[in-house]
Coordinates of C-alpha atoms in Angstrom, one line a residue:
X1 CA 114.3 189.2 359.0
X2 CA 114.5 186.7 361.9
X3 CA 117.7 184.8 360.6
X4 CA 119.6 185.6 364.2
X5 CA 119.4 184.0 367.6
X6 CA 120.8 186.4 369.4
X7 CA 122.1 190.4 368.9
X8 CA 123.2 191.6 365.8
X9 CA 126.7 192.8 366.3
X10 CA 128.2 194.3 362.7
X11 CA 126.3 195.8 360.0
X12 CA 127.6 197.1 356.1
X13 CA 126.0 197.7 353.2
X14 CA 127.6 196.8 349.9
X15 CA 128.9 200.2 348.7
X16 CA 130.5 199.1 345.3
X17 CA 127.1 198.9 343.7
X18 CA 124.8 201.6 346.2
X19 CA 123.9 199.4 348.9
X20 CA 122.0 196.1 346.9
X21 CA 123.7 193.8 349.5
X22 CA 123.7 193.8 353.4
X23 CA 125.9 191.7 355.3
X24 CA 125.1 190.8 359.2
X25 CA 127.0 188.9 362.0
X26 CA 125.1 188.3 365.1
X27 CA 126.4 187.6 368.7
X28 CA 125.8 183.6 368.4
X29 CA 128.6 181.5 369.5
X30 CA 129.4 180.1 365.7
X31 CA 128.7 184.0 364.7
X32 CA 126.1 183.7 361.4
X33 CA 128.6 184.4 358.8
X34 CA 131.5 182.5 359.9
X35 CA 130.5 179.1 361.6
X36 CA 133.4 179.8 363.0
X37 CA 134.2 180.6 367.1
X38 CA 136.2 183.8 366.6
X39 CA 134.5 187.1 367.9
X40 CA 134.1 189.6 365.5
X41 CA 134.2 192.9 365.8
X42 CA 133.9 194.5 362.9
X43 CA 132.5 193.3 358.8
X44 CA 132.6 195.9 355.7
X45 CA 132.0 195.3 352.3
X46 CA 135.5 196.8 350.2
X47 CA 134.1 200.1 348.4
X48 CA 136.0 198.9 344.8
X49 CA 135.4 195.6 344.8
X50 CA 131.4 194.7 345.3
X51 CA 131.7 190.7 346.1
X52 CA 134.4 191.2 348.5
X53 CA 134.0 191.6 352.8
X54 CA 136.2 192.0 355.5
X55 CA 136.0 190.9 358.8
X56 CA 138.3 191.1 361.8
X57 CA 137.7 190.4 365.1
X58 CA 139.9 188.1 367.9
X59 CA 143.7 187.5 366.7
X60 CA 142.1 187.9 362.8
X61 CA 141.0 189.4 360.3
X62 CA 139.5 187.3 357.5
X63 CA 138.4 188.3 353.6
X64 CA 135.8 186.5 352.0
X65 CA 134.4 186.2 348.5
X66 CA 130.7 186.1 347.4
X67 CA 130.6 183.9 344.1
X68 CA 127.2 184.3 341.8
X69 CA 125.5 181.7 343.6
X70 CA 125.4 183.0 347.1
X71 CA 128.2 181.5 348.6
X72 CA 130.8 183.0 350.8
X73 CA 134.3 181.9 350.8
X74 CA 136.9 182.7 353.7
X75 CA 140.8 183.8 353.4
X76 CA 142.2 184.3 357.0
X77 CA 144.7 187.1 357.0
X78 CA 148.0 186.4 357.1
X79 CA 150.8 187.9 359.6
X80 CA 153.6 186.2 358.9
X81 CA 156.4 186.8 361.3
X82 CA 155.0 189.1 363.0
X83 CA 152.8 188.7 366.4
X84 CA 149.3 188.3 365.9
X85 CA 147.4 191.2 367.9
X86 CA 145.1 189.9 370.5
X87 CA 142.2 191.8 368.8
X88 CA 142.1 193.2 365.3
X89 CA 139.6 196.1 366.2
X90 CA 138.8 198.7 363.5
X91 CA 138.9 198.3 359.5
X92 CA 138.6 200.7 356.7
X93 CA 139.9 201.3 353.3
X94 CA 142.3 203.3 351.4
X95 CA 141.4 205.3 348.5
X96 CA 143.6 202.9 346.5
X97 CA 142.4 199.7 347.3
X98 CA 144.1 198.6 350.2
X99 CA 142.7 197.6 353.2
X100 CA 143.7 199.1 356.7
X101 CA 143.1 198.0 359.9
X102 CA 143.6 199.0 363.6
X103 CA 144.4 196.8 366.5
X104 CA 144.3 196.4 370.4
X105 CA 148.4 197.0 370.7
X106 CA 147.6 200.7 369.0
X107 CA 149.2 199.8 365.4
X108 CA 148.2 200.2 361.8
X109 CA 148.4 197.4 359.3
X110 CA 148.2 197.6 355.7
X111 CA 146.9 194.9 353.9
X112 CA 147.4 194.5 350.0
X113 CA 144.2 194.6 347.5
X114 CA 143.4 191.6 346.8
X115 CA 145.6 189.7 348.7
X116 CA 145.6 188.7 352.4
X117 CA 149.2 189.5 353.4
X118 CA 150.0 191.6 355.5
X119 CA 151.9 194.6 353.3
X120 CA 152.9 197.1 355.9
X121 CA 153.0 197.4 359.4
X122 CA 152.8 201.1 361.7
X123 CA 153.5 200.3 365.4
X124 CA 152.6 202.1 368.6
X125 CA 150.8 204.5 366.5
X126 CA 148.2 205.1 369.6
X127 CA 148.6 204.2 373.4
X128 CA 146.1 201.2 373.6
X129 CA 143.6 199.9 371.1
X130 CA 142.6 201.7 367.7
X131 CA 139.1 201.9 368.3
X132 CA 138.3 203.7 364.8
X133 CA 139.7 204.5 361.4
X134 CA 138.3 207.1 358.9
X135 CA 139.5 207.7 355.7
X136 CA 137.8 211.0 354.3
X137 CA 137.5 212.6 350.9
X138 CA 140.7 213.8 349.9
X139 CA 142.1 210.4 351.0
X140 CA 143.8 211.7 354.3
X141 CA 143.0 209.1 357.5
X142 CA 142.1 209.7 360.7
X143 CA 142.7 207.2 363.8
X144 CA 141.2 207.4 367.3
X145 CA 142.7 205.9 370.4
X146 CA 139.6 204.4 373.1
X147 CA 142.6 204.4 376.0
X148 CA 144.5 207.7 374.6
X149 CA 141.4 209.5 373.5
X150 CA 143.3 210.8 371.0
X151 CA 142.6 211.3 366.6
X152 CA 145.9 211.3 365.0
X153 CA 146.0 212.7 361.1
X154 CA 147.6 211.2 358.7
X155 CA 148.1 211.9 354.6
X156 CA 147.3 210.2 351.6
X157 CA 150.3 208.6 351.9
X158 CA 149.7 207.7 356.0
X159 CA 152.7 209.9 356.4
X160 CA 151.5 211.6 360.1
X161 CA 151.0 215.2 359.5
X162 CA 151.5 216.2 363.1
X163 CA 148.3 217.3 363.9
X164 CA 146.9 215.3 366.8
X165 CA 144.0 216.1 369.0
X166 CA 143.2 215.3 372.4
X167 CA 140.0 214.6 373.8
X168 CA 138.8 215.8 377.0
X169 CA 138.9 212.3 379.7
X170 CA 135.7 212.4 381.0
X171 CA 134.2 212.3 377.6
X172 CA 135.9 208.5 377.1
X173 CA 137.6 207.1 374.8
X174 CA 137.2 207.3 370.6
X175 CA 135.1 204.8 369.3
X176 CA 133.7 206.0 366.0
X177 CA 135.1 208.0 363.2
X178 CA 132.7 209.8 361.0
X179 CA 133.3 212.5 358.1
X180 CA 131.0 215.4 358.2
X181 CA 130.3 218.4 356.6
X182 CA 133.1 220.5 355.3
X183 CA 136.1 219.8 357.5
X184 CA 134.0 218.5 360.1
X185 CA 134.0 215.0 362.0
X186 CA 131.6 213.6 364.2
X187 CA 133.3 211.5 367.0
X188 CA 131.6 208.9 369.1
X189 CA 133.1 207.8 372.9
X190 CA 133.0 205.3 375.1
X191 CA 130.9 207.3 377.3
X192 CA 127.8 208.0 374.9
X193 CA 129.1 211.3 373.7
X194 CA 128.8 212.7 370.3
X195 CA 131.0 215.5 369.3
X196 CA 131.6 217.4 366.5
X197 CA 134.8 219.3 365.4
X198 CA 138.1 219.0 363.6
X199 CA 141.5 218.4 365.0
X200 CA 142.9 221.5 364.4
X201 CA 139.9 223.5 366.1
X202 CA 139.7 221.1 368.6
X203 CA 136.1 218.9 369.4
X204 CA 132.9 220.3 370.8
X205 CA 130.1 218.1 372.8
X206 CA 126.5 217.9 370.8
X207 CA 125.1 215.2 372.8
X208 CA 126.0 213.9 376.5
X209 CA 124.3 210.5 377.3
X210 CA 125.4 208.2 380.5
X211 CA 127.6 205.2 380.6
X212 CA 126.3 202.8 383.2
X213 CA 123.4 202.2 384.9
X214 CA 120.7 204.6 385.0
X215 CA 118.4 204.6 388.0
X216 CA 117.5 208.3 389.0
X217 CA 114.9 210.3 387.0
X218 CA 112.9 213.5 387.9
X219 CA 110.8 216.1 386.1
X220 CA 111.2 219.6 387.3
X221 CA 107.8 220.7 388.5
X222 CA 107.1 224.2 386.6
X223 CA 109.3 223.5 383.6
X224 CA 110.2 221.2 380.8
X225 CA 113.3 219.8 382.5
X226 CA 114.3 216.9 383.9
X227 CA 117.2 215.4 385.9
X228 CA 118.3 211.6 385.0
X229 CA 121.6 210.1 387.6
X230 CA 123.4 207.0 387.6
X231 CA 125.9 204.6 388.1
X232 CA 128.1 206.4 386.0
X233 CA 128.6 209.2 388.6
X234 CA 127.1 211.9 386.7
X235 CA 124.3 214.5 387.4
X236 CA 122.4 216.0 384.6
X237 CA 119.6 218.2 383.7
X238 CA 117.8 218.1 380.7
X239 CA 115.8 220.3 378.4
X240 CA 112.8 218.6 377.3
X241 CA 111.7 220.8 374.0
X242 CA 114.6 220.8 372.4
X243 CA 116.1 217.3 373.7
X244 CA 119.4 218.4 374.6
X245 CA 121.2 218.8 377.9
X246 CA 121.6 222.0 379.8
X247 CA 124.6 221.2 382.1
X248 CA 126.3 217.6 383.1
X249 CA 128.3 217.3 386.8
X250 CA 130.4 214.5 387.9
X251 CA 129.1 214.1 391.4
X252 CA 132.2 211.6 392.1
X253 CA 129.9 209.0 393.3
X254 CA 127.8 206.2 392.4
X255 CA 124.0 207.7 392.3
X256 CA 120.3 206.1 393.0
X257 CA 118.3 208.6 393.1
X258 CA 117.0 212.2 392.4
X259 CA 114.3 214.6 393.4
X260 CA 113.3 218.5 392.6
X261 CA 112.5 220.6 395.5
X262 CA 108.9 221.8 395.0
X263 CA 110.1 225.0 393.6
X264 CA 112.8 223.2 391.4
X265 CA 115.5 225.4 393.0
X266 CA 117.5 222.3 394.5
X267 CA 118.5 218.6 393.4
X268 CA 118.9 216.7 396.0
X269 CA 121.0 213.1 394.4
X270 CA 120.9 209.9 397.0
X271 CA 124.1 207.6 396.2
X272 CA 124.6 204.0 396.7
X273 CA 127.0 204.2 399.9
X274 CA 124.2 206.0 401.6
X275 CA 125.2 209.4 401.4
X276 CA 122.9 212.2 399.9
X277 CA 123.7 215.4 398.3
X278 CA 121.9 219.3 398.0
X279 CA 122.8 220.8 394.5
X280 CA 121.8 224.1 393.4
X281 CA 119.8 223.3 390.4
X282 CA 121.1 226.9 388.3
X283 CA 124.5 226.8 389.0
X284 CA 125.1 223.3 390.0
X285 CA 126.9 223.7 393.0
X286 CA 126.8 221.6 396.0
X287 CA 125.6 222.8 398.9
X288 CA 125.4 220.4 401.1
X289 CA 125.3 217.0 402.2
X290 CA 124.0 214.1 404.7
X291 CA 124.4 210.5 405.5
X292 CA 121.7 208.0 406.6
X293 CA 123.1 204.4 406.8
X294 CA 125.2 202.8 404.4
X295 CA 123.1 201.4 401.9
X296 CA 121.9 203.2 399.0
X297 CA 119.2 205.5 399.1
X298 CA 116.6 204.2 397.1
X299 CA 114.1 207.0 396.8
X300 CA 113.5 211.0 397.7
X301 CA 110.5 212.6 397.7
X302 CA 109.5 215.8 398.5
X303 CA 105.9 216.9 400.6
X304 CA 103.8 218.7 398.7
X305 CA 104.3 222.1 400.2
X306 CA 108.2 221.5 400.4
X307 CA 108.1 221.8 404.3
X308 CA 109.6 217.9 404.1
X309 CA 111.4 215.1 402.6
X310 CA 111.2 211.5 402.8
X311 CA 114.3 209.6 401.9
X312 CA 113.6 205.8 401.2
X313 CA 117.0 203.0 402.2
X314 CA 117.9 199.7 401.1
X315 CA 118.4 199.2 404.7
X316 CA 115.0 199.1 405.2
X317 CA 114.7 202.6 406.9
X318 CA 112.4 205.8 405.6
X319 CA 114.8 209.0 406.9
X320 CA 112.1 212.1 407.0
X321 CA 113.6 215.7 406.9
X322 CA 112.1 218.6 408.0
X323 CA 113.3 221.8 404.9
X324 CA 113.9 225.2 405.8
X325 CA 115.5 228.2 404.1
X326 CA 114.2 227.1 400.9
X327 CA 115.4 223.9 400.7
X328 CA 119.1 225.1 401.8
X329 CA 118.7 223.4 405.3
X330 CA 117.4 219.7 406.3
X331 CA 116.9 218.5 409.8
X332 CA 116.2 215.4 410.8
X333 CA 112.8 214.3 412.5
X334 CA 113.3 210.5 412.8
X335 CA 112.9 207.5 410.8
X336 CA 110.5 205.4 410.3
X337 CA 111.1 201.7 411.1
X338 CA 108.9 198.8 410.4
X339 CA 109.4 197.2 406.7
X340 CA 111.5 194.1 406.5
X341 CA 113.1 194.6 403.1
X342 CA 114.6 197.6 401.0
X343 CA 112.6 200.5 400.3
X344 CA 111.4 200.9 396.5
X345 CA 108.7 203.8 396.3
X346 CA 107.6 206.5 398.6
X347 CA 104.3 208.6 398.0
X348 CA 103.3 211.9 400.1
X349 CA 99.4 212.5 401.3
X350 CA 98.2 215.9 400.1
X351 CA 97.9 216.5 404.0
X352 CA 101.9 217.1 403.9
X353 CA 102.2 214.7 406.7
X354 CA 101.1 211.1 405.6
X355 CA 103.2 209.0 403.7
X356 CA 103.1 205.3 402.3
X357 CA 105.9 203.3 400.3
X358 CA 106.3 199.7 398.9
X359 CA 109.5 197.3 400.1
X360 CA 111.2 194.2 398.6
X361 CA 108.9 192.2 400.1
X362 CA 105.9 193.3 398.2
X363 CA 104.6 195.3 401.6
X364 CA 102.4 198.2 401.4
X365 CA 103.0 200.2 404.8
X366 CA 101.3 203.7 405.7
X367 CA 103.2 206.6 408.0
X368 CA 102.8 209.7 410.0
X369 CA 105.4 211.7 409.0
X370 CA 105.6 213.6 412.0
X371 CA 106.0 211.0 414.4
X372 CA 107.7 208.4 411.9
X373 CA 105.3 205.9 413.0
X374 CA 103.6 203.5 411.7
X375 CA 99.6 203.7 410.9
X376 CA 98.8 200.0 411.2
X377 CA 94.8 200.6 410.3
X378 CA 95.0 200.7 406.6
X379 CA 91.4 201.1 406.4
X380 CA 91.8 204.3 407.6
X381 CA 93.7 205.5 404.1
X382 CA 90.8 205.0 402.1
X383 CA 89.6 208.1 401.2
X384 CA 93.2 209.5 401.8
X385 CA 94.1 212.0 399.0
X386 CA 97.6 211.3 397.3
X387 CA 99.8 213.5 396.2
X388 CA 101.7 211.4 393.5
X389 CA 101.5 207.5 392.6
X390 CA 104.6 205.8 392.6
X391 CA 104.3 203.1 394.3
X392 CA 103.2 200.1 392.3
X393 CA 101.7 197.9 394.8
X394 CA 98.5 200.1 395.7
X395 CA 94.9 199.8 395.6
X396 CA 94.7 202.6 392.5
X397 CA 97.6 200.2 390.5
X398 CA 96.5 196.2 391.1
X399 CA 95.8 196.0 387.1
X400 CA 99.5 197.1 385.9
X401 CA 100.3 194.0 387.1
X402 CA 100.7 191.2 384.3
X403 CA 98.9 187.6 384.7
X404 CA 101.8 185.8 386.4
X405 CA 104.3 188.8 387.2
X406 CA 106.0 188.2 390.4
X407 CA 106.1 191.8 392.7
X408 CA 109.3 192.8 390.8
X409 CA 108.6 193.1 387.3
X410 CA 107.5 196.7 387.2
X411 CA 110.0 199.0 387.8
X412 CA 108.3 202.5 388.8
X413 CA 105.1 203.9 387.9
X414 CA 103.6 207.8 388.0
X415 CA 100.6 209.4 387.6
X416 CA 99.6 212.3 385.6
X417 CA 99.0 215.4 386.8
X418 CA 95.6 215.7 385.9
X419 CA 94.9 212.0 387.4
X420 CA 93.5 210.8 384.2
X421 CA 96.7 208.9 383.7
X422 CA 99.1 206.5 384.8
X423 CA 102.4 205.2 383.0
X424 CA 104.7 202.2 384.0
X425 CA 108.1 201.2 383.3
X426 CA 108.7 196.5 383.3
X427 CA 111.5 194.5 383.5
X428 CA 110.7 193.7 379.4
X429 CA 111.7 197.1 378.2
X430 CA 108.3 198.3 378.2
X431 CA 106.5 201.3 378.9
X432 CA 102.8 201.2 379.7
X433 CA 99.9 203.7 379.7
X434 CA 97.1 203.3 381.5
X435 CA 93.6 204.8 382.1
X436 CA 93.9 206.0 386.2
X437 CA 92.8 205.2 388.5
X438 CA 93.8 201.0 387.7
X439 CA 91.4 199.2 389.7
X440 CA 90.9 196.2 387.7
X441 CA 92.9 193.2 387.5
X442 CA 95.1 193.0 384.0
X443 CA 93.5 196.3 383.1
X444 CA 93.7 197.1 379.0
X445 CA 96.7 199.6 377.9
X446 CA 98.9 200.8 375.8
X447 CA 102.5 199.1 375.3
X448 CA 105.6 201.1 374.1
X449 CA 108.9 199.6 373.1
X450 CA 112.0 201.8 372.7
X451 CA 113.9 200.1 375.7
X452 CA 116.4 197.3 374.9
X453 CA 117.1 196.8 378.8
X454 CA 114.9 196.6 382.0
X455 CA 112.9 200.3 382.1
X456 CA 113.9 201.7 385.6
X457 CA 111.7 205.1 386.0
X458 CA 109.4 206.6 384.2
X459 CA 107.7 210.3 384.6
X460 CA 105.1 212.8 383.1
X461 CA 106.6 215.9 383.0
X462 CA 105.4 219.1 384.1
X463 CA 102.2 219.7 381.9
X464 CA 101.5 216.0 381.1
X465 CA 102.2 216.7 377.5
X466 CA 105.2 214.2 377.6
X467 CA 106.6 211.2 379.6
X468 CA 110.4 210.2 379.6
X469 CA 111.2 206.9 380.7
X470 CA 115.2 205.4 381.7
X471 CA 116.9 202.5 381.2
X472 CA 119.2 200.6 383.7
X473 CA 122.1 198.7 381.2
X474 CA 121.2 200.6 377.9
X475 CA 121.7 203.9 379.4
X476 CA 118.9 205.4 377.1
X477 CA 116.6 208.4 377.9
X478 CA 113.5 208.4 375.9
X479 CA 111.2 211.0 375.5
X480 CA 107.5 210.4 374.7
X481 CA 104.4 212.7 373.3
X482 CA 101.1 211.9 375.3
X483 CA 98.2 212.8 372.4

């Protein structure tokens, strides 16, 4: 189906007669199945009634008809005297007929089947918007609160039952209702959580995701674990086998970047003000933390043997630390001064004291780590053995480069362990694997797509056996099987 011009924004399947008919509104400006300019937010087919759909969306809801011939025709609700809400946001329906809908001023409307007046009107049932409704089996309804985070019970009769549950802040708000099994729900937030419960038990996180921006990504090296970081403020490490996430930290700042000691006992987290932190990787406490400049830190990277780490700046600036006390103490031996834009990618010699790292600019710049100077003969690096490839502008990576890309298109790139491999992340949601090294210009690959945003990191993990790859606005973590 290639009917839309833009994203597809509400889905429902006709349940009256098992699904035969699908309706779809897309994110155009005259929205597909209105020609009209109101947002929607929301379109379901009535459960009793098969030709009949609501919608609601901006200061309406609408019902509309499906005659034999294919044609759809629109009855805007009506509200009478009382105020229209500046968004109708949720809409679901009783076991009776009617239909019941949830708005941005936190009150429940009641809307009489077959009709479009408005029948009966519940005010200030939440604080903010109703985000969700869910009417289950027995015919009871459950609402839930995106500013409140709370799921309010009612009965058959939408008498409330007292029985309200409250949902932990830092999960977010409720956006989606679903019945499980039993007495179960499954709750969606505003923060990419999933979590499964009932109000009386109280609600239980199966899946923690991130809510902004995601820009930090590293494998643990030993183990199938990885660490992902954000804009959203939150740390967390993952478990790769079984796809689920060992322990989440609000680090109470905005976060870049992230690296595993060599011995996976420490995370250190760079953040966007230019402050970095020193977590303990078991029990997730912080032990310490540094400031180079005040812009964010772009990049960490560990030496191979441990004994150093190189922190890459948007000001420009690589800071090198010397490690001691397994990785519990960082001193600083200089920096290294020389590129004229922001720092994207750092790679560490197998020597433990070269380095070289890509800028803004498109620059390719070698170091002594040591000295934090520059090495300015860059013939001299040819038969230099690296320790990792994640810089994308080096002579091992000319053919991930598209015909036409300009130097920021791809994102990150790493190499397998086993330097038979190397995968990139692009601007155009892809993720690419390539045969390493990638000498030749537009070198032949293999595209993925999973992305729906820009890809921002991508890694093998420990044993090559899989790759996991980030996303910057669609917040996903995907995890690949190399085969």
């Amino acid at each position: 189906m290639n009917d839309f011009e833009l994203a597809i924004c509400c889905l429902s399947f006709s349940r009256a007669d098992g699904g035969s008919l699908l309706v779809a509104v897309d994110d155009a400006p005259d929205h597909s199945i209105s020609c009209s300019v109101d947002t929607i937010v929301a379109a379901e087919f009535h459960p009793l009634e098969r030709n009949t759909i609501v919608t609601c969306g901006k200061s309406h809801i609408a019902f509309w008809s499906l005659d034999a011939g294919g044609m759809l025709y629109k009855r805007m609700g009506i509200f009478e005297t009382r105020d229209k809400p500046k968004y109708v946001t949720c809409v679901a329906f009783l076991q009776t007929g009617e239909t019941i809908t949830g708005d941005s001023n936190g009150s429940l409307a009641i809307w009489g089947r077959g009709t479009n007046t408005l029948w009966k009107l519940m005010k200030n049932v939440h604080d903010g918007g109703i985000f969700s409704i869910c009417v289950l089996k027995d015919g009871s309804v459950i609402t839930g609160g995106g500013k409140d985070s709370k799921i309010i019970q009612f009965d058959h009769n939408l008498s409330r039952t007292g029985v309200v549950s409250q949902i932990a802040h830092h999960y977010g708000g409720v956006r989606v209702i679903s019945e499980g099994r039993g007495s179960q729900l499954l709750l969606g937030t505003t923060r990419n959580c999933i979590l499964n419960g009932n109000p009386e038990m109280g609600f239980q996180p199966i899946v923690l995701g991130h809510s902004d921006d995601l820009w930090g990504l590293a494998p643990h090296p030993s183990i199938p674990q990885f660490a992902t970081v954000g804009f959203d403020r939150v740390l967390q490490l993952w478990e790769s086998m079984s796809h689920s996430i060992l322990w989440s930290k609000d680090i109470g700042e905005q976060a870049q970047s992230v690296a595993f000691s060599q011995d996976g006992a420490v995370i250190l987290v760079g953040c966007v003000n230019g402050k970095w932190m020193i977590f303990d990787s078991q029990t997730r406490e912080l032990l310490g933390h540094h400031t180079d400049g005040n812009e964010p830190i772009q990049v960490i990277s560990f030496s191979p043997d441990g004994s150093m780490v190189a922190l890459g700046s948007r000001d420009n600036h690589i800071y090198v630390y010397q490690v001691s006390d397994d990785g519990m103490k960082y001193s600083r031996v200089g920096k290294c001064s020389g590129h004229s834009s922001f720092i994207t990618h750092v790679d560490w010699a197998e020597d433990n004291q070269t380095l070289r790292s890509n800028s803004g600019d498109y620059e390719l710049l070698f170091w002594n780590a040591g000295t934090c100077r520059q090495i300015p003969q860059a013939s001299l690096m040819r038969d230099v053995e690296w320790s990792s490839n994640t810089c994308t502008l080096t002579f091992t990576t000319v053919g991930i480069w598209p015909e036409n890309a300009d130097g920021s298109d791809v994102n990150f790139c790493d190499r397998s362990h086993d330097r038979k491999l190397l995968v990139s992340a692009d601007d155009f949601g892809k993720v690419k694997l390539f045969s390493y090294p990638v000498c030749q210009p537009k070198s032949l690959c293999h595209t993925y797509s999973g992305h729906s945003s820009h890809v921002t990191a991508v890694s093998f993990l420990q044993d090559d056996s899989r790759v996991v790859s980030t996303g910057g606005r669609d917040t996903a973590v995907l995890q690949w099987t190399v085969s």
